[in-house]
GROMACS .gro file of C-alpha atoms in nm:
model
  313
    1MET     CA    1   8.796   0.493   4.713
    2ALA     CA    2   9.057   0.224   4.660
    3PHE     CA    3   8.971  -0.088   4.463
    4ALA     CA    4   9.145  -0.415   4.394
    5VAL     CA    5   9.383  -0.442   4.101
    6PRO     CA    6   9.275  -0.725   3.867
    7PHE     CA    7   9.617  -0.881   3.837
    8GLY     CA    8   9.852  -1.064   4.070
    9LEU     CA    9  10.202  -0.994   4.195
   10PRO     CA   10  10.456  -1.275   4.143
   11SER     CA   11  10.613  -1.367   4.476
   12ALA     CA   12  10.959  -1.323   4.328
   13LEU     CA   13  10.891  -0.954   4.271
   14ALA     CA   14  10.805  -0.893   4.635
   15ALA     CA   15  11.078  -1.109   4.785
   16ALA     CA   16  11.387  -0.891   4.780
   17PRO     CA   17  11.672  -0.952   5.024
   18ALA     CA   18  11.596  -0.849   5.382
   19GLY     CA   19  11.677  -0.485   5.443
   20GLY     CA   20  11.808  -0.446   5.088
   21GLU     CA   21  11.726  -0.230   4.790
   22ALA     CA   22  11.609  -0.318   4.444
   23LEU     CA   23  11.561  -0.136   4.117
   24PHE     CA   24  11.213  -0.128   3.962
   25VAL     CA   25  11.155  -0.049   3.595
   26ALA     CA   26  10.824   0.063   3.443
   27SER     CA   27  10.774  -0.049   3.082
   28GLN     CA   28  10.503   0.153   2.913
   29GLN     CA   29  10.415  -0.058   2.610
   30GLY     CA   30  10.474  -0.385   2.793
   31ALA     CA   31  10.261  -0.279   3.093
   32ARG     CA   32  10.509  -0.435   3.334
   33ILE     CA   33  10.704  -0.340   3.646
   34THR     CA   34  11.028  -0.540   3.651
   35ARG     CA   35  11.245  -0.586   3.959
   36VAL     CA   36  11.621  -0.583   3.892
   37GLU     CA   37  11.867  -0.721   4.145
   38ALA     CA   38  12.228  -0.834   4.124
   39GLY     CA   39  12.241  -0.726   3.762
   40ALA     CA   40  11.951  -0.940   3.645
   41ALA     CA   41  11.577  -0.905   3.595
   42ALA     CA   42  11.346  -1.097   3.827
   43GLU     CA   43  10.987  -1.180   3.741
   44ALA     CA   44  10.777  -0.887   3.632
   45LEU     CA   45  10.442  -0.762   3.756
   46ALA     CA   46  10.169  -0.707   3.499
   47VAL     CA   47  10.006  -0.370   3.568
   48ALA     CA   48   9.732  -0.162   3.410
   49PRO     CA   49   9.806  -0.033   3.057
   50SER     CA   50  10.062   0.237   2.984
   51PRO     CA   51  10.246   0.284   3.315
   52ALA     CA   52  10.441   0.611   3.294
   53VAL     CA   53  10.622   0.703   3.616
   54VAL     CA   54  10.717   0.483   3.911
   55ALA     CA   55  10.799   0.630   4.254
   56THR     CA   56  10.854   0.500   4.606
   57ASP     CA   57  10.846   0.593   4.974
   58ALA     CA   58  11.075   0.505   5.265
   59ALA     CA   59  10.882   0.185   5.340
   60GLY     CA   60  10.933   0.043   4.993
   61ARG     CA   61  10.584   0.093   4.853
   62LEU     CA   62  10.569   0.157   4.480
   63TYR     CA   63  10.343   0.409   4.310
   64VAL     CA   64  10.278   0.391   3.936
   65SER     CA   65  10.096   0.653   3.728
   66HIS     CA   66   9.872   0.566   3.431
   67PRO     CA   67   9.796   0.884   3.230
   68ASP     CA   68   9.554   0.712   2.994
   69GLY     CA   69   9.390   0.501   3.262
   70HIS     CA   70   9.319   0.787   3.503
   71ALA     CA   71   9.465   0.593   3.794
   72VAL     CA   72   9.763   0.538   4.021
   73THR     CA   73   9.863   0.185   4.118
   74VAL     CA   74   9.991   0.132   4.474
   75ILE     CA   75  10.203  -0.177   4.543
   76GLU     CA   76  10.277  -0.249   4.910
   77ALA     CA   77  10.614  -0.382   5.023
   78ASP     CA   78  10.453  -0.723   5.082
   79GLY     CA   79  10.324  -0.734   4.722
   80ALA     CA   80   9.960  -0.638   4.776
   81ALA     CA   81   9.845  -0.414   4.490
   82ARG     CA   82   9.549  -0.179   4.452
   83SER     CA   83   9.444   0.108   4.231
   84LEU     CA   84   9.349   0.465   4.318
   85PRO     CA   85   9.121   0.638   4.065
   86PHE     CA   86   9.238   0.978   3.945
   87SER     CA   87   9.013   1.235   3.784
   88GLY     CA   88   9.282   1.379   3.555
   89GLN     CA   89   9.577   1.259   3.349
   90ALA     CA   90   9.811   1.123   3.617
   91PHE     CA   91  10.178   1.159   3.528
   92GLY     CA   92  10.442   1.294   3.767
   93LEU     CA   93  10.461   1.134   4.111
   94ALA     CA   94  10.624   1.198   4.448
   95ALA     CA   95  10.552   1.031   4.781
   96GLU     CA   96  10.587   1.154   5.136
   97PRO     CA   97  10.856   0.943   5.305
   98ASP     CA   98  10.603   0.797   5.550
   99GLY     CA   99  10.380   0.695   5.261
  100ARG     CA  100  10.067   0.856   5.399
  101ALA     CA  101  10.026   1.086   5.102
  102ILE     CA  102  10.132   1.105   4.740
  103TYR     CA  103  10.155   1.399   4.502
  104VAL     CA  104  10.024   1.346   4.150
  105GLY     CA  105  10.067   1.583   3.860
  106ASP     CA  106   9.768   1.622   3.629
  107TRP     CA  107   9.930   1.663   3.287
  108SER     CA  108   9.621   1.800   3.113
  109GLY     CA  109   9.474   1.981   3.413
  110ASN     CA  110   9.770   2.204   3.508
  111ARG     CA  111   9.750   2.107   3.873
  112VAL     CA  112   9.911   1.888   4.137
  113LEU     CA  113   9.695   1.689   4.378
  114ARG     CA  114   9.781   1.553   4.719
  115LEU     CA  115   9.609   1.216   4.769
  116SER     CA  116   9.573   0.984   5.065
  117SER     CA  117   9.770   0.678   4.961
  118ALA     CA  118   9.532   0.462   5.164
  119THR     CA  119   9.203   0.577   5.014
  120GLY     CA  120   9.284   0.802   4.719
  121ALA     CA  121   9.093   1.089   4.881
  122VAL     CA  122   9.199   1.433   4.760
  123GLU     CA  123   9.366   1.623   5.045
  124GLY     CA  124   9.464   1.933   4.850
  125VAL     CA  125   9.504   2.080   4.503
  126ALA     CA  126   9.762   2.332   4.376
  127ALA     CA  127   9.729   2.509   4.042
  128VAL     CA  128  10.060   2.503   3.849
  129GLY     CA  129  10.200   2.590   3.506
  130ARG     CA  130  10.120   2.421   3.179
  131ASP     CA  131  10.185   2.049   3.129
  132PRO     CA  132  10.331   1.958   3.469
  133ALA     CA  133  10.581   1.677   3.410
  134ASN     CA  134  10.795   1.525   3.684
  135LEU     CA  135  10.788   1.613   4.053
  136ALA     CA  136  11.054   1.615   4.326
  137LEU     CA  137  11.021   1.659   4.701
  138GLY     CA  138  11.278   1.891   4.854
  139ALA     CA  139  11.342   2.017   5.205
  140ASP     CA  140  11.112   2.221   5.432
  141GLY     CA  141  10.793   2.077   5.284
  142ARG     CA  142  10.853   2.202   4.933
  143LEU     CA  143  10.756   2.019   4.618
  144TYR     CA  144  10.909   2.108   4.283
  145VAL     CA  145  10.717   2.072   3.956
  146ALA     CA  146  10.863   2.078   3.604
  147GLU     CA  147  10.621   2.306   3.415
  148ARG     CA  148  10.712   2.193   3.066
  149GLU     CA  149  10.531   2.452   2.856
  150ASP     CA  150  10.612   2.749   3.079
  151ARG     CA  151  10.992   2.712   3.094
  152SER     CA  152  10.973   2.713   3.473
  153VAL     CA  153  10.986   2.500   3.784
  154GLY     CA  154  10.696   2.564   4.018
  155VAL     CA  155  10.748   2.558   4.394
  156ILE     CA  156  10.462   2.421   4.604
  157ASP     CA  157  10.422   2.465   4.978
  158THR     CA  158  10.285   2.121   5.064
  159ALA     CA  159  10.140   2.234   5.398
  160ARG     CA  160   9.909   2.474   5.217
  161MET     CA  161   9.909   2.295   4.881
  162ALA     CA  162   9.972   2.624   4.706
  163ARG     CA  163  10.223   2.730   4.441
  164VAL     CA  164  10.437   2.988   4.619
  165GLY     CA  165  10.690   3.066   4.347
  166GLY     CA  166  10.857   2.970   4.024
  167LEU     CA  167  11.210   2.954   3.889
  168PRO     CA  168  11.307   3.018   3.524
  169VAL     CA  169  11.476   2.726   3.349
  170GLY     CA  170  11.539   2.613   2.991
  171GLU     CA  171  11.293   2.508   2.724
  172GLY     CA  172  11.081   2.204   2.795
  173PRO     CA  173  11.176   2.119   3.156
  174PHE     CA  174  11.085   1.757   3.213
  175ALA     CA  175  11.295   1.566   3.468
  176LEU     CA  176  11.404   1.673   3.816
  177ALA     CA  177  11.658   1.544   4.067
  178TYR     CA  178  11.699   1.687   4.417
  179ASP     CA  179  12.027   1.662   4.608
  180PRO     CA  180  11.948   1.686   4.983
  181ALA     CA  181  12.311   1.736   5.085
  182LEU     CA  182  12.370   2.050   4.879
  183ARG     CA  183  11.998   2.134   4.855
  184ARG     CA  184  12.031   2.163   4.482
  185LEU     CA  185  11.776   2.090   4.215
  186TYR     CA  186  11.883   1.966   3.871
  187VAL     CA  187  11.638   2.021   3.585
  188ALA     CA  188  11.666   1.844   3.249
  189ASN     CA  189  11.535   2.067   2.968
  190VAL     CA  190  11.448   1.853   2.667
  191ARG     CA  191  11.416   2.132   2.411
  192SER     CA  192  11.710   2.356   2.500
  193ASN     CA  193  11.944   2.056   2.545
  194ASP     CA  194  12.075   2.160   2.884
  195VAL     CA  195  12.043   2.119   3.260
  196THR     CA  196  11.949   2.406   3.489
  197VAL     CA  197  12.120   2.392   3.829
  198ILE     CA  198  11.921   2.556   4.107
  199ASP     CA  199  12.021   2.648   4.460
  200ALA     CA  200  11.692   2.539   4.616
  201ALA     CA  201  11.769   2.690   4.956
  202ALA     CA  202  11.832   3.034   4.808
  203GLY     CA  203  11.579   2.997   4.528
  204ARG     CA  204  11.816   3.101   4.250
  205VAL     CA  205  11.971   2.956   3.937
  206LEU     CA  206  12.340   2.870   3.972
  207ALA     CA  207  12.426   2.757   3.622
  208THR     CA  208  12.309   2.610   3.294
  209VAL     CA  209  12.510   2.312   3.168
  210PRO     CA  210  12.488   2.171   2.811
  211ALA     CA  211  12.365   1.812   2.819
  212GLY     CA  212  12.354   1.658   2.474
  213ALA     CA  213  12.050   1.602   2.257
  214SER     CA  214  11.711   1.602   2.431
  215PRO     CA  215  11.805   1.542   2.797
  216TYR     CA  216  11.513   1.346   2.941
  217GLY     CA  217  11.615   1.189   3.274
  218VAL     CA  218  11.843   1.301   3.556
  219ALA     CA  219  11.989   1.146   3.872
  220VAL     CA  220  12.246   1.249   4.135
  221THR     CA  221  12.502   1.013   4.286
  222PRO     CA  222  12.462   0.959   4.664
  223ASP     CA  223  12.771   1.170   4.739
  224GLY     CA  224  12.638   1.454   4.525
  225ALA     CA  225  12.955   1.462   4.317
  226ARG     CA  226  12.805   1.367   3.982
  227VAL     CA  227  12.485   1.424   3.792
  228LEU     CA  228  12.384   1.175   3.522
  229VAL     CA  229  12.160   1.294   3.240
  230THR     CA  230  12.012   1.079   2.962
  231ASP     CA  231  12.037   1.211   2.606
  232GLN     CA  232  11.744   1.065   2.412
  233HIS     CA  233  11.860   1.149   2.061
  234ALA     CA  234  12.228   1.081   2.120
  235ALA     CA  235  12.187   0.736   2.284
  236ARG     CA  236  12.421   0.826   2.566
  237VAL     CA  237  12.443   0.958   2.921
  238THR     CA  238  12.611   1.290   2.997
  239VAL     CA  239  12.797   1.299   3.328
  240ILE     CA  240  12.821   1.641   3.495
  241ASP     CA  241  13.078   1.726   3.761
  242ALA     CA  242  12.863   1.885   4.033
  243ARG     CA  243  13.151   2.087   4.174
  244ALA     CA  244  13.275   2.230   3.845
  245LEU     CA  245  12.924   2.240   3.694
  246ALA     CA  246  13.068   2.115   3.367
  247VAL     CA  247  13.046   1.801   3.157
  248ALA     CA  248  13.298   1.542   3.276
  249ALA     CA  249  13.220   1.250   3.044
  250THR     CA  250  12.968   1.086   2.814
  251VAL     CA  251  12.871   0.718   2.816
  252PRO     CA  252  12.710   0.540   2.517
  253VAL     CA  253  12.397   0.339   2.611
  254GLY     CA  254  12.095   0.188   2.434
  255GLN     CA  255  11.845   0.344   2.198
  256TYR     CA  256  11.642   0.643   2.319
  257PRO     CA  257  11.743   0.645   2.686
  258GLU     CA  258  11.487   0.798   2.921
  259GLY     CA  259  11.489   0.735   3.297
  260VAL     CA  260  11.807   0.693   3.502
  261ALA     CA  261  11.856   0.574   3.860
  262ILE     CA  262  12.152   0.491   4.083
  263LEU     CA  263  12.187   0.184   4.304
  264GLY     CA  264  12.515   0.122   4.482
  265ASP     CA  265  12.811   0.171   4.250
  266ARG     CA  266  12.604   0.136   3.934
  267ALA     CA  267  12.375   0.358   3.734
  268TYR     CA  268  12.084   0.210   3.541
  269VAL     CA  269  11.932   0.361   3.228
  270ALA     CA  270  11.595   0.271   3.072
  271ASN     CA  271  11.636   0.244   2.694
  272TRP     CA  272  11.288   0.290   2.551
  273PHE     CA  273  11.355   0.178   2.194
  274SER     CA  274  11.592  -0.111   2.266
  275ASP     CA  275  11.375  -0.262   2.543
  276ASP     CA  276  11.656  -0.296   2.791
  277VAL     CA  277  11.835  -0.131   3.082
  278SER     CA  278  12.198  -0.023   3.049
  279VAL     CA  279  12.426  -0.081   3.346
  280ILE     CA  280  12.698   0.181   3.399
  281ASP     CA  281  12.996   0.130   3.630
  282LEU     CA  282  13.029   0.461   3.814
  283ALA     CA  283  13.399   0.404   3.883
  284THR     CA  284  13.496   0.362   3.517
  285LEU     CA  285  13.199   0.544   3.361
  286ARG     CA  286  13.150   0.266   3.111
  287GLU     CA  287  12.850   0.057   3.016
  288THR     CA  288  12.913  -0.296   3.147
  289GLY     CA  289  12.600  -0.470   3.027
  290ARG     CA  290  12.231  -0.454   2.940
  291ILE     CA  291  11.933  -0.617   3.104
  292PRO     CA  292  11.637  -0.710   2.879
  293VAL     CA  293  11.299  -0.597   3.015
  294ALA     CA  294  10.944  -0.562   2.884
  295GLU     CA  295  10.874  -0.339   2.585
  296GLY     CA  296  10.916   0.036   2.626
  297PRO     CA  297  11.104   0.089   2.955
  298ARG     CA  298  11.079   0.455   3.056
  299SER     CA  299  11.097   0.510   3.433
  300LEU     CA  300  11.307   0.361   3.713
  301VAL     CA  301  11.317   0.387   4.091
  302VAL     CA  302  11.521   0.235   4.373
  303ALA     CA  303  11.300   0.099   4.652
  304ARG     CA  304  11.380  -0.043   4.993
  305ARG     CA  305  11.259  -0.388   5.089
  306GLY     CA  306  11.270  -0.624   5.387
  307PRO     CA  307  11.204  -0.626   5.764
  308SER     CA  308  11.354  -0.281   5.822
  309ALA     CA  309  11.107  -0.139   5.571
  310GLU     CA  310  10.816  -0.336   5.713
  311ALA     CA  311  10.884  -0.193   6.059
  312GLY     CA  312  10.813   0.155   5.928
  313ARG     CA  313  10.468   0.071   5.798
   0.00000   0.00000   0.00000
Protein backbone atom coordinates (compact mmCIF):
# COMPACT_ATOMS: atom_id res chain seq x y z
CA MET A 1 0.00 0.00 0.00
CA ALA A 2 1.06 3.61 -0.40
CA PHE A 3 2.24 5.58 2.61
CA ALA A 4 3.09 9.19 3.27
CA VAL A 5 6.59 10.45 2.58
CA PRO A 6 8.08 12.02 5.74
CA PHE A 7 9.33 15.15 4.04
CA GLY A 8 7.73 18.16 2.41
CA LEU A 9 7.82 19.58 -1.09
CA PRO A 10 8.82 23.26 -1.36
CA SER A 11 6.13 25.18 -3.22
CA ALA A 12 8.72 26.55 -5.62
CA LEU A 13 9.46 23.04 -6.88
CA ALA A 14 5.84 22.39 -7.80
CA ALA A 15 5.11 25.81 -9.26
CA ALA A 16 6.45 25.66 -12.79
CA PRO A 17 5.04 27.92 -15.50
CA ALA A 18 1.56 26.98 -16.70
CA GLY A 19 1.70 24.43 -19.49
CA GLY A 20 5.50 24.50 -19.48
CA GLU A 21 8.26 21.98 -18.98
CA ALA A 22 11.00 21.77 -16.42
CA LEU A 23 14.11 19.70 -15.90
CA PHE A 24 14.40 17.61 -12.73
CA VAL A 25 17.73 16.30 -11.44
CA ALA A 26 18.17 13.44 -8.97
CA SER A 27 21.24 13.78 -6.74
CA GLN A 28 22.15 10.47 -5.15
CA GLN A 29 24.44 11.49 -2.30
CA GLY A 30 22.55 14.71 -1.63
CA ALA A 31 19.15 12.94 -1.59
CA ARG A 32 17.55 15.80 -3.50
CA ILE A 33 15.40 16.34 -6.58
CA THR A 34 16.21 19.77 -8.02
CA ARG A 35 14.00 21.61 -10.51
CA VAL A 36 15.89 23.55 -13.19
CA GLU A 37 14.19 26.27 -15.22
CA ALA A 38 15.46 29.15 -17.33
CA GLY A 39 19.02 27.99 -16.76
CA ALA A 40 18.89 28.11 -12.97
CA ALA A 41 18.15 25.74 -10.11
CA ALA A 42 14.97 26.30 -8.09
CA GLU A 43 14.48 24.98 -4.59
CA ALA A 44 15.13 21.29 -4.16
CA LEU A 45 13.00 18.55 -2.67
CA ALA A 46 14.55 16.37 0.02
CA VAL A 47 13.75 12.74 -0.77
CA ALA A 48 14.55 9.38 0.77
CA PRO A 49 18.25 8.39 0.72
CA SER A 50 20.10 7.45 -2.45
CA PRO A 51 17.69 8.35 -5.26
CA ALA A 52 18.92 6.65 -8.44
CA VAL A 53 16.63 7.15 -11.44
CA VAL A 54 13.93 9.77 -12.00
CA ALA A 55 11.17 9.28 -14.60
CA THR A 56 7.91 10.99 -15.54
CA ASP A 57 4.56 10.50 -17.24
CA ALA A 58 2.50 12.73 -19.53
CA ALA A 59 0.77 14.44 -16.60
CA GLY A 60 4.02 15.58 -15.03
CA ARG A 61 4.22 13.15 -12.13
CA LEU A 62 7.73 12.20 -11.07
CA TYR A 63 8.86 8.71 -10.09
CA VAL A 64 12.12 8.18 -8.21
CA SER A 65 13.76 4.82 -7.50
CA HIS A 66 15.67 4.07 -4.28
CA PRO A 67 17.67 0.82 -4.71
CA ASP A 68 18.87 0.73 -1.12
CA GLY A 69 15.56 1.85 0.36
CA HIS A 70 13.40 -0.71 -1.45
CA ALA A 71 10.95 1.96 -2.54
CA VAL A 72 9.76 4.24 -5.32
CA THR A 73 8.78 7.82 -4.53
CA VAL A 74 5.82 9.27 -6.46
CA ILE A 75 5.52 13.07 -6.68
CA GLU A 76 2.26 14.40 -8.12
CA ALA A 77 2.18 17.43 -10.40
CA ASP A 78 0.69 19.47 -7.53
CA GLY A 79 3.60 18.54 -5.24
CA ALA A 80 1.99 15.82 -3.14
CA ALA A 81 4.54 13.06 -2.46
CA ARG A 82 4.18 9.46 -1.31
CA SER A 83 6.23 6.30 -1.28
CA LEU A 84 5.52 2.88 -2.76
CA PRO A 85 7.31 -0.03 -1.06
CA PHE A 86 9.23 -2.35 -3.37
CA SER A 87 10.28 -5.86 -2.46
CA GLY A 88 13.49 -5.82 -4.52
CA GLN A 89 16.27 -3.40 -5.44
CA ALA A 90 14.38 -0.76 -7.44
CA PHE A 91 16.49 0.85 -10.15
CA GLY A 92 15.30 1.37 -13.74
CA LEU A 93 11.96 3.12 -14.21
CA ALA A 94 9.43 3.77 -16.97
CA ALA A 95 5.89 5.07 -16.66
CA GLU A 96 2.83 4.55 -18.81
CA PRO A 97 1.91 7.92 -20.34
CA ASP A 98 -1.40 7.99 -18.45
CA GLY A 99 0.43 7.38 -15.19
CA ARG A 100 -1.73 4.47 -14.11
CA ALA A 101 1.18 2.05 -14.00
CA ILE A 102 4.95 2.14 -13.68
CA TYR A 103 7.59 -0.40 -14.61
CA VAL A 104 10.38 -0.98 -12.11
CA GLY A 105 13.52 -3.00 -12.71
CA ASP A 106 14.72 -5.15 -9.82
CA TRP A 107 18.50 -4.92 -10.12
CA SER A 108 19.25 -7.89 -7.87
CA GLY A 109 16.17 -9.94 -8.74
CA ASN A 110 16.53 -10.11 -12.55
CA ARG A 111 12.94 -9.08 -13.12
CA VAL A 112 10.75 -6.14 -14.11
CA LEU A 113 7.55 -5.43 -12.20
CA ARG A 114 4.49 -3.52 -13.30
CA LEU A 115 3.05 -1.60 -10.34
CA SER A 116 -0.11 0.42 -9.84
CA SER A 117 1.16 3.95 -9.36
CA ALA A 118 -1.79 4.65 -7.06
CA THR A 119 -1.36 1.77 -4.63
CA GLY A 120 1.94 0.06 -5.45
CA ALA A 121 0.12 -3.22 -6.06
CA VAL A 122 2.01 -5.63 -8.31
CA GLU A 123 0.13 -6.07 -11.60
CA GLY A 124 2.64 -8.30 -13.35
CA VAL A 125 6.19 -9.62 -13.25
CA ALA A 126 8.54 -10.44 -16.15
CA ALA A 127 11.77 -12.40 -15.70
CA VAL A 128 14.67 -10.73 -17.55
CA GLY A 129 18.44 -11.01 -17.92
CA ARG A 130 21.04 -10.32 -15.28
CA ASP A 131 21.29 -6.91 -13.61
CA PRO A 132 18.49 -5.05 -15.41
CA ALA A 133 19.55 -1.40 -15.64
CA ASN A 134 17.53 1.28 -17.41
CA LEU A 135 14.16 0.83 -19.10
CA ALA A 136 12.51 2.50 -22.10
CA LEU A 137 8.94 2.29 -23.37
CA GLY A 138 8.64 1.88 -27.12
CA ALA A 139 5.73 1.48 -29.50
CA ASP A 140 3.08 -1.26 -29.59
CA GLY A 141 3.21 -1.92 -25.86
CA ARG A 142 6.85 -2.95 -25.79
CA LEU A 143 9.25 -2.23 -22.97
CA TYR A 144 13.00 -2.45 -23.47
CA VAL A 145 15.37 -3.47 -20.68
CA ALA A 146 19.16 -3.05 -20.62
CA GLU A 147 20.38 -6.43 -19.33
CA ARG A 148 23.81 -5.32 -18.22
CA GLU A 149 25.48 -8.64 -17.50
CA ASP A 150 24.00 -10.49 -20.48
CA ARG A 151 25.10 -8.11 -23.26
CA SER A 152 21.50 -7.88 -24.43
CA VAL A 153 18.38 -5.75 -24.46
CA GLY A 154 15.29 -7.64 -23.37
CA VAL A 155 11.95 -6.98 -25.03
CA ILE A 156 8.86 -7.20 -22.81
CA ASP A 157 5.29 -7.44 -24.03
CA THR A 158 3.62 -5.23 -21.42
CA ALA A 159 0.15 -6.66 -22.06
CA ARG A 160 1.34 -10.09 -20.94
CA MET A 161 4.27 -8.89 -18.83
CA ALA A 162 6.51 -11.46 -20.47
CA ARG A 163 9.94 -11.22 -22.06
CA VAL A 164 9.31 -12.06 -25.71
CA GLY A 165 12.79 -11.58 -27.14
CA GLY A 166 16.26 -10.17 -26.80
CA LEU A 167 18.69 -8.24 -28.97
CA PRO A 168 22.50 -8.58 -28.82
CA VAL A 169 24.36 -5.38 -27.95
CA GLY A 170 27.78 -4.42 -26.60
CA GLU A 171 29.33 -5.10 -23.22
CA GLY A 172 27.59 -3.65 -20.20
CA PRO A 173 24.44 -2.10 -21.71
CA PHE A 174 23.18 0.49 -19.27
CA ALA A 175 21.28 3.44 -20.74
CA LEU A 176 18.52 3.45 -23.36
CA ALA A 177 16.87 6.13 -25.48
CA TYR A 178 13.90 5.47 -27.77
CA ASP A 179 13.19 7.63 -30.82
CA PRO A 180 9.45 7.33 -31.63
CA ALA A 181 9.77 8.98 -35.04
CA LEU A 182 12.26 6.48 -36.47
CA ARG A 183 11.34 3.75 -33.98
CA ARG A 184 14.97 3.35 -33.10
CA LEU A 185 16.53 2.34 -29.83
CA TYR A 186 19.95 3.64 -28.81
CA VAL A 187 21.86 1.60 -26.23
CA ALA A 188 24.90 2.94 -24.34
CA ASN A 189 27.34 0.10 -23.56
CA VAL A 190 29.61 1.15 -20.70
CA ARG A 191 32.22 -1.58 -21.08
CA SER A 192 32.65 -1.78 -24.85
CA ASN A 193 32.65 2.04 -25.20
CA ASP A 194 30.05 2.18 -27.94
CA VAL A 195 26.38 2.69 -28.75
CA THR A 196 24.26 -0.02 -30.36
CA VAL A 197 21.64 1.33 -32.77
CA ILE A 198 18.57 -0.88 -33.07
CA ASP A 199 15.70 -0.78 -35.55
CA ALA A 200 13.02 -1.51 -32.97
CA ALA A 201 10.27 -2.05 -35.54
CA ALA A 202 12.27 -4.72 -37.36
CA GLY A 203 14.00 -6.03 -34.25
CA ARG A 204 17.51 -5.86 -35.67
CA VAL A 205 20.79 -4.10 -35.02
CA LEU A 206 21.60 -1.35 -37.52
CA ALA A 207 25.02 -0.25 -36.37
CA THR A 208 27.53 0.05 -33.55
CA VAL A 209 29.03 3.52 -33.07
CA PRO A 210 32.13 4.26 -30.92
CA ALA A 211 31.22 6.60 -28.08
CA GLY A 212 34.23 7.52 -25.98
CA ALA A 213 35.17 6.14 -22.59
CA SER A 214 32.41 4.46 -20.58
CA PRO A 215 29.24 5.81 -22.23
CA TYR A 216 26.68 5.99 -19.44
CA GLY A 217 23.73 8.16 -20.52
CA VAL A 218 21.99 8.70 -23.85
CA ALA A 219 19.33 11.08 -25.23
CA VAL A 220 17.87 11.84 -28.67
CA THR A 221 17.03 15.34 -29.90
CA PRO A 222 13.30 15.90 -30.60
CA ASP A 223 13.89 15.89 -34.37
CA GLY A 224 15.77 12.60 -34.13
CA ALA A 225 18.79 14.06 -35.90
CA ARG A 226 21.31 13.74 -33.08
CA VAL A 227 22.08 11.37 -30.27
CA LEU A 228 23.97 12.66 -27.23
CA VAL A 229 26.00 10.20 -25.16
CA THR A 230 27.84 10.95 -21.92
CA ASP A 231 31.41 9.66 -21.59
CA GLN A 232 32.07 9.11 -17.89
CA HIS A 233 35.83 8.73 -18.02
CA ALA A 234 36.44 11.34 -20.70
CA ALA A 235 34.37 14.15 -19.09
CA ARG A 236 32.62 14.92 -22.35
CA VAL A 237 29.53 14.25 -24.46
CA THR A 238 29.77 12.45 -27.78
CA VAL A 239 27.31 13.69 -30.41
CA ILE A 240 26.23 11.11 -33.00
CA ASP A 241 24.71 12.02 -36.35
CA ALA A 242 21.63 9.77 -36.48
CA ARG A 243 21.52 9.77 -40.27
CA ALA A 244 25.18 8.95 -40.87
CA LEU A 245 25.42 6.83 -37.69
CA ALA A 246 28.81 8.37 -37.01
CA VAL A 247 30.34 10.69 -34.43
CA ALA A 248 29.77 14.32 -35.40
CA ALA A 249 31.34 16.13 -32.43
CA THR A 250 32.45 15.93 -28.82
CA VAL A 251 31.66 18.48 -26.10
CA PRO A 252 33.71 18.83 -22.88
CA VAL A 253 31.55 18.90 -19.71
CA GLY A 254 32.01 18.37 -15.97
CA GLN A 255 33.57 15.50 -14.06
CA TYR A 256 32.10 12.01 -14.51
CA PRO A 257 29.01 12.87 -16.57
CA GLU A 258 26.14 10.42 -16.22
CA GLY A 259 22.55 11.29 -17.20
CA VAL A 260 21.65 13.55 -20.13
CA ALA A 261 18.33 15.13 -21.10
CA ILE A 262 17.15 17.62 -23.70
CA LEU A 263 14.84 20.58 -23.09
CA GLY A 264 14.20 23.04 -25.89
CA ASP A 265 17.42 24.02 -27.64
CA ARG A 266 19.64 22.91 -24.77
CA ALA A 267 21.00 19.63 -23.51
CA TYR A 268 21.65 19.12 -19.81
CA VAL A 269 24.24 16.75 -18.36
CA ALA A 270 24.46 15.54 -14.75
CA ASN A 271 28.11 15.65 -13.62
CA TRP A 272 28.33 13.25 -10.69
CA PHE A 273 31.76 14.23 -9.38
CA SER A 274 31.55 18.00 -9.91
CA ASP A 275 28.05 18.33 -8.38
CA ASP A 276 26.63 20.36 -11.21
CA VAL A 277 24.71 20.21 -14.48
CA SER A 278 26.36 21.24 -17.74
CA VAL A 279 24.28 23.23 -20.21
CA ILE A 280 25.01 22.55 -23.89
CA ASP A 281 23.79 24.81 -26.71
CA LEU A 282 22.56 22.38 -29.38
CA ALA A 283 23.10 24.92 -32.16
CA THR A 284 26.80 25.47 -31.43
CA LEU A 285 27.47 22.20 -29.58
CA ARG A 286 29.31 24.04 -26.84
CA GLU A 287 28.95 24.07 -23.08
CA THR A 288 27.52 27.48 -22.13
CA GLY A 289 27.39 27.13 -18.37
CA ARG A 290 26.99 24.93 -15.31
CA ILE A 291 24.26 24.82 -12.70
CA PRO A 292 25.27 23.80 -9.15
CA VAL A 293 23.00 21.15 -7.62
CA ALA A 294 23.07 18.81 -4.62
CA GLU A 295 25.89 16.30 -4.25
CA GLY A 296 26.08 13.43 -6.72
CA PRO A 297 23.70 14.30 -9.59
CA ARG A 298 23.10 11.19 -11.70
CA SER A 299 19.70 11.16 -13.43
CA LEU A 300 17.61 13.80 -15.22
CA VAL A 301 14.15 13.98 -16.73
CA VAL A 302 12.02 16.61 -18.46
CA ALA A 303 8.51 16.80 -16.99
CA ARG A 304 5.42 18.72 -18.02
CA ARG A 305 3.72 21.04 -15.56
CA GLY A 306 0.69 23.33 -15.41
CA PRO A 307 -3.06 23.33 -16.19
CA SER A 308 -2.69 21.31 -19.39
CA ALA A 309 -1.01 18.57 -17.39
CA GLU A 310 -3.54 18.76 -14.57
CA ALA A 311 -6.38 18.25 -17.05
CA GLY A 312 -4.98 14.83 -17.92
CA ARG A 313 -5.03 13.55 -14.37
